[in-house]
Amino acid sequence: MTDLKLPAGMTITAPVKPEYAEILTPEALAFVAELHRRFEPRRRELMKKREERQQRLDAGELPDFLPETAEIRAGDWKISPLPDALKDRRVEITGPVDRKMIINALNSGARMFMADFEDASSPTWDNCVQGQINLRDAVRGTISLEQNGKSYQLNDKTATLLVRPRGWHLPEKHVQVNGEIVYGAFFDFGLFFFHNAKEQLARGAGPFFYLPKMESHLEARLWNDVFNYAEDTIGVPRGSIRGTVLIETIVAAFEMDEILYELREHSAGLNCGRWDYIFSYIKKLRNHPDRVLPDRAKVTMAVPMMQNYSKLAIQTCHKRGAPAIGGMSAFIPVKGDEAKNAAAFEQVRLDKEREANNGHDGTWVAHPGMVALATEVFDRIMPAPNQIDSDKQKDFTLTAADLLTPPEGAPTEAGVRMNINVGIQYLAAWLRGSGAVPIHNLMEDAATAEISRAQLWQWLRQGVKLEDGRTLDQNLFDRLYAEEVQNLGADFADAADLFKQTATGDTLAEFLTLPGYERLA
Ligand SMILES: CC(=O)SCCNC(=O)CCNC(=O)[C@H](O)C(C)(C)COP(=O)(O)OP(=O)(O)OC[C@H]1O[C@@H](n2cnc3c(N)ncnc32)[C@H](O)[C@@H]1OP(=O)(O)O
Ligand SMILES: O=CC(=O)O
């Protein structure tokens, strides 16, 4: 292991492999330390605001458009013009920062690749630092790999890179400044930006980011201030950084204009992060008996509440000259079963056609096998590079209730069992260091696992009536849970314990990845 030269006040409590020193350089760490010193107090204040808001929601308040920002919503303004590299984003593939996946994603034929330190990655120390090494090599076009007798290297034509750092809530527990933990957002963004921004600009792209899990425009303002500071510090022009904000909390859906406005010099639009959005709906409205959702499989993008969310994002973005990117269908190719495979492709086709017809400017896919299909759909429905200037959704109107009215239907025993089974299987993989896995032929990541455990928590708390008339009480839950755990077997004991803690605790844990992180190396 290697001794690093650390900036004053910084400690690192994890093993540093020799190659990590190429990323954890004194200059890069000094930059991360300064991000922490300047911006951590505001990050904490914003987390406190989240708690206060939750208390008001728990007491019966409902999210709504903010009266104090009405002028911004009514104003006539646009985001800065998009750089050429971000004008056509018809298909974006996403994946963890694993070396092989990065190469495969960049070669997949998708226009863009979002490399994910968030929901698709389990934030072990090694994943986070090795991920930075992988991305550094990807930016420079030198990434390659020999694995299982196969040689991986980049094609001549590759996707444009976007990076999703961890959200404001996730700590990087191995790094401290003056005894305070440095947060993952500062660590991931800081290291990536420091090492790659100038190189990316020189290659005709730029430091492009996806910004996850924000709950208000004030959180977007903090990112914008971080971006200004970062650009000035390394000496690149203002507006070099472009961030696409995931609208993936029910509260942020009421601040889309305001979020674009805060980031207007750095914005690359919005994305409908549907899975976290559903999780957030459950979490934020957990105390509201009239806002209980049916089984996860029934909360599709076709239900009115989700259609309204997609259309509002499109309308808001286009009014501001910004792209509105669609979301992730969890269907992935099914091996060894033609009929199921065809059904998965059909589901993705329907989802992408709905998005393109609504007016989205691009979409997400989880797997290289879905790139050609999504491209064919967008090529057919969106002949121009994007739909920003189209009239689709121009006249769309909605009320707060249209975003908040849940779809009809009661949960089922099968839905309860599926949430337990998938949640535990996912957590077992996450604890082993994999943040995205195929389970029952669907892509599962942290966001989908959050839905599983938050639904169970809310259903139990509300004593919900199942479709067959029985009440989901503790006795019934305990029986179903015990049966599912037994079916999974002893290897899943640790994950089952963590899952139960986050699905049945006295209070609903904010994120399952927080207690989970305490168990990670
Ligand atoms: C809700 C949200 O936040 S969505 C965004 C975050 N989630 C994600 O990004 C998930 C992305 N998807 C994945 O991670 C993967 O597709 C999984 C884990 C679901 C399935 O992966 P696998 O089990 O490896 O699938 P499969 O065996 O079919 O893969 C075939 C090949 O495609 C590659 N592949 C699969 N998915 C991806 C991807 N997203 N990016 C790059 N390569 C991929 C595999 O590495 C494998 O490559 P190889 O043949 O060279 O070994
Ligand atoms: O991050 C994306 C989502 O769907 O959640």
XYZ file of N, CA and C and ligand atoms in Angstrom, residues 93-96 98 100-106 108 113-114 116 119-120 147 150 152 164 213 248 275-276 328 332-333 335 364-369 435-438 442-448, ligand 1:
192
model
N -27.039 5.236 -22.864
C -26.914 4.000 -22.076
C -26.312 4.389 -20.723
N -26.689 3.652 -19.693
C -26.158 3.931 -18.347
C -25.492 2.673 -17.813
N -24.623 2.851 -16.844
C -24.003 1.682 -16.232
C -22.996 2.085 -15.178
N -22.548 1.124 -14.394
C -21.586 1.418 -13.334
C -20.211 1.782 -13.900
N -17.468 0.340 -13.781
C -16.662 -0.864 -13.970
C -15.948 -0.784 -15.332
N -14.912 -2.934 -17.716
C -15.487 -3.592 -18.899
C -16.783 -2.910 -19.340
N -17.613 -2.580 -18.368
C -18.910 -1.959 -18.711
C -18.699 -0.606 -19.385
N -17.690 0.137 -18.920
C -17.427 1.448 -19.541
C -17.079 1.250 -21.017
N -16.200 0.298 -21.296
C -15.797 0.076 -22.692
C -17.008 -0.377 -23.510
N -17.757 -1.334 -22.968
C -18.927 -1.833 -23.708
C -19.956 -0.728 -23.935
N -20.150 0.112 -22.942
C -21.153 1.186 -23.081
C -20.690 2.214 -24.109
N -19.421 2.581 -24.042
C -18.918 3.576 -25.005
C -18.985 3.040 -26.433
N -21.308 0.939 -27.496
C -22.628 0.310 -27.708
C -23.413 0.861 -28.889
N -23.198 8.037 -22.931
C -23.070 7.025 -21.871
C -22.988 7.737 -20.531
N -23.911 7.406 -19.638
C -23.822 7.941 -18.280
C -23.130 6.940 -17.373
N -21.964 5.820 -13.833
C -22.750 6.077 -12.631
C -22.017 5.718 -11.334
N -26.736 5.151 -8.294
C -27.554 3.947 -8.079
C -27.032 2.664 -8.721
N -26.211 2.768 -9.773
C -25.724 1.545 -10.414
C -24.423 1.058 -9.782
N -10.002 -9.778 -20.308
C -10.765 -10.474 -19.267
C -11.412 -11.725 -19.843
N -11.045 -12.468 -23.357
C -11.552 -11.478 -24.323
C -10.772 -10.182 -24.196
N -10.806 -6.153 -24.696
C -11.739 -5.019 -24.812
C -10.962 -3.749 -25.118
N -22.372 10.606 -13.403
C -23.294 10.898 -12.300
C -22.571 10.702 -10.968
N -31.121 13.050 -7.487
C -31.863 13.041 -6.216
C -32.051 14.393 -5.543
N -36.292 13.388 -9.999
C -36.570 12.049 -9.479
C -37.002 12.111 -8.026
N -37.709 5.783 -11.490
C -37.719 4.826 -10.378
C -37.531 5.537 -9.043
N -36.577 6.448 -8.996
C -36.412 7.222 -7.775
C -37.621 8.109 -7.513
N -35.677 5.207 -17.723
C -35.174 3.844 -17.877
C -36.296 2.832 -17.817
N -34.589 -5.867 -19.789
C -33.310 -6.155 -20.449
C -33.478 -7.462 -21.234
N -32.574 -7.752 -22.177
C -32.733 -8.993 -22.945
C -32.781 -10.224 -22.029
N -32.070 -14.154 -21.681
C -31.307 -15.215 -22.354
C -32.054 -16.546 -22.286
N -33.184 6.689 -21.958
C -32.186 5.818 -21.331
C -32.444 4.355 -21.672
N -31.352 3.608 -21.861
C -31.456 2.143 -21.885
C -30.434 1.568 -20.912
N -30.768 0.366 -20.407
C -29.937 -0.257 -19.372
C -28.924 -1.228 -19.953
N -29.096 -1.582 -21.228
C -28.320 -2.712 -21.751
C -27.976 -2.442 -23.223
N -26.754 -2.821 -23.671
C -26.394 -2.573 -25.077
C -27.375 -3.205 -26.051
N -27.993 -4.314 -25.632
C -28.952 -5.003 -26.507
C -30.171 -4.160 -26.836
N -23.638 -2.812 -7.871
C -24.752 -1.882 -7.671
C -25.889 -2.040 -8.660
N -25.689 -2.821 -9.724
C -26.783 -3.084 -10.672
C -26.715 -4.560 -11.041
N -27.869 -5.218 -10.995
C -27.897 -6.666 -11.262
C -29.186 -7.049 -11.974
N -29.140 -8.150 -12.742
C -30.398 -8.642 -13.316
C -31.094 -9.560 -12.307
N -35.150 -8.433 -14.955
C -35.243 -6.973 -14.953
C -33.947 -6.389 -14.409
N -33.608 -5.196 -14.864
C -32.488 -4.463 -14.287
C -32.926 -3.968 -12.906
N -32.126 -4.263 -11.905
C -32.411 -3.737 -10.567
C -31.213 -2.909 -10.122
N -31.504 -1.747 -9.556
C -30.434 -0.952 -8.963
C -30.939 -0.338 -7.663
N -30.161 0.596 -7.101
C -30.537 1.093 -5.775
C -31.940 1.712 -5.786
N -32.292 2.402 -6.882
C -33.593 3.084 -6.911
C -34.741 2.078 -6.882
N -34.605 0.991 -7.629
C -35.707 0.030 -7.661
C -35.791 -0.720 -6.318
C -33.025 3.641 -11.979
C -31.687 4.046 -12.467
O -30.968 4.715 -11.766
S -31.199 3.489 -13.978
C -29.465 3.872 -14.093
C -28.638 3.035 -13.223
N -28.700 1.623 -13.537
C -27.871 1.101 -14.509
O -27.091 1.845 -15.066
C -27.969 -0.358 -14.839
C -27.281 -0.626 -16.159
N -27.349 -2.030 -16.560
C -26.543 -2.956 -16.040
O -25.785 -2.690 -15.132
C -26.593 -4.334 -16.654
O -27.292 -4.308 -17.859
C -27.255 -5.419 -15.764
C -26.461 -5.558 -14.476
C -28.694 -5.088 -15.435
C -27.216 -6.748 -16.544
O -25.872 -6.979 -16.888
P -25.341 -8.427 -17.281
O -25.862 -9.429 -16.319
O -23.857 -8.336 -17.468
O -26.062 -8.638 -18.665
P -25.610 -9.555 -19.866
O -24.961 -10.802 -19.383
O -26.782 -9.714 -20.753
O -24.546 -8.659 -20.620
C -24.040 -8.981 -21.904
C -22.883 -8.050 -22.169
O -23.362 -6.711 -22.168
C -22.623 -5.942 -21.237
N -23.525 -4.991 -20.602
C -24.725 -5.206 -20.018
N -25.259 -4.062 -19.590
C -24.370 -3.090 -19.893
C -24.360 -1.687 -19.709
N -25.395 -1.056 -19.114
N -23.290 -0.991 -20.127
C -22.259 -1.631 -20.739
N -22.208 -2.958 -20.953
C -23.267 -3.677 -20.536
C -22.097 -6.926 -20.237
O -20.967 -6.377 -19.574
C -21.798 -8.127 -21.119
O -20.559 -7.879 -21.755
P -19.582 -9.081 -22.234
O -20.380 -9.900 -23.186
O -18.434 -8.369 -22.869
O -19.196 -9.836 -20.991
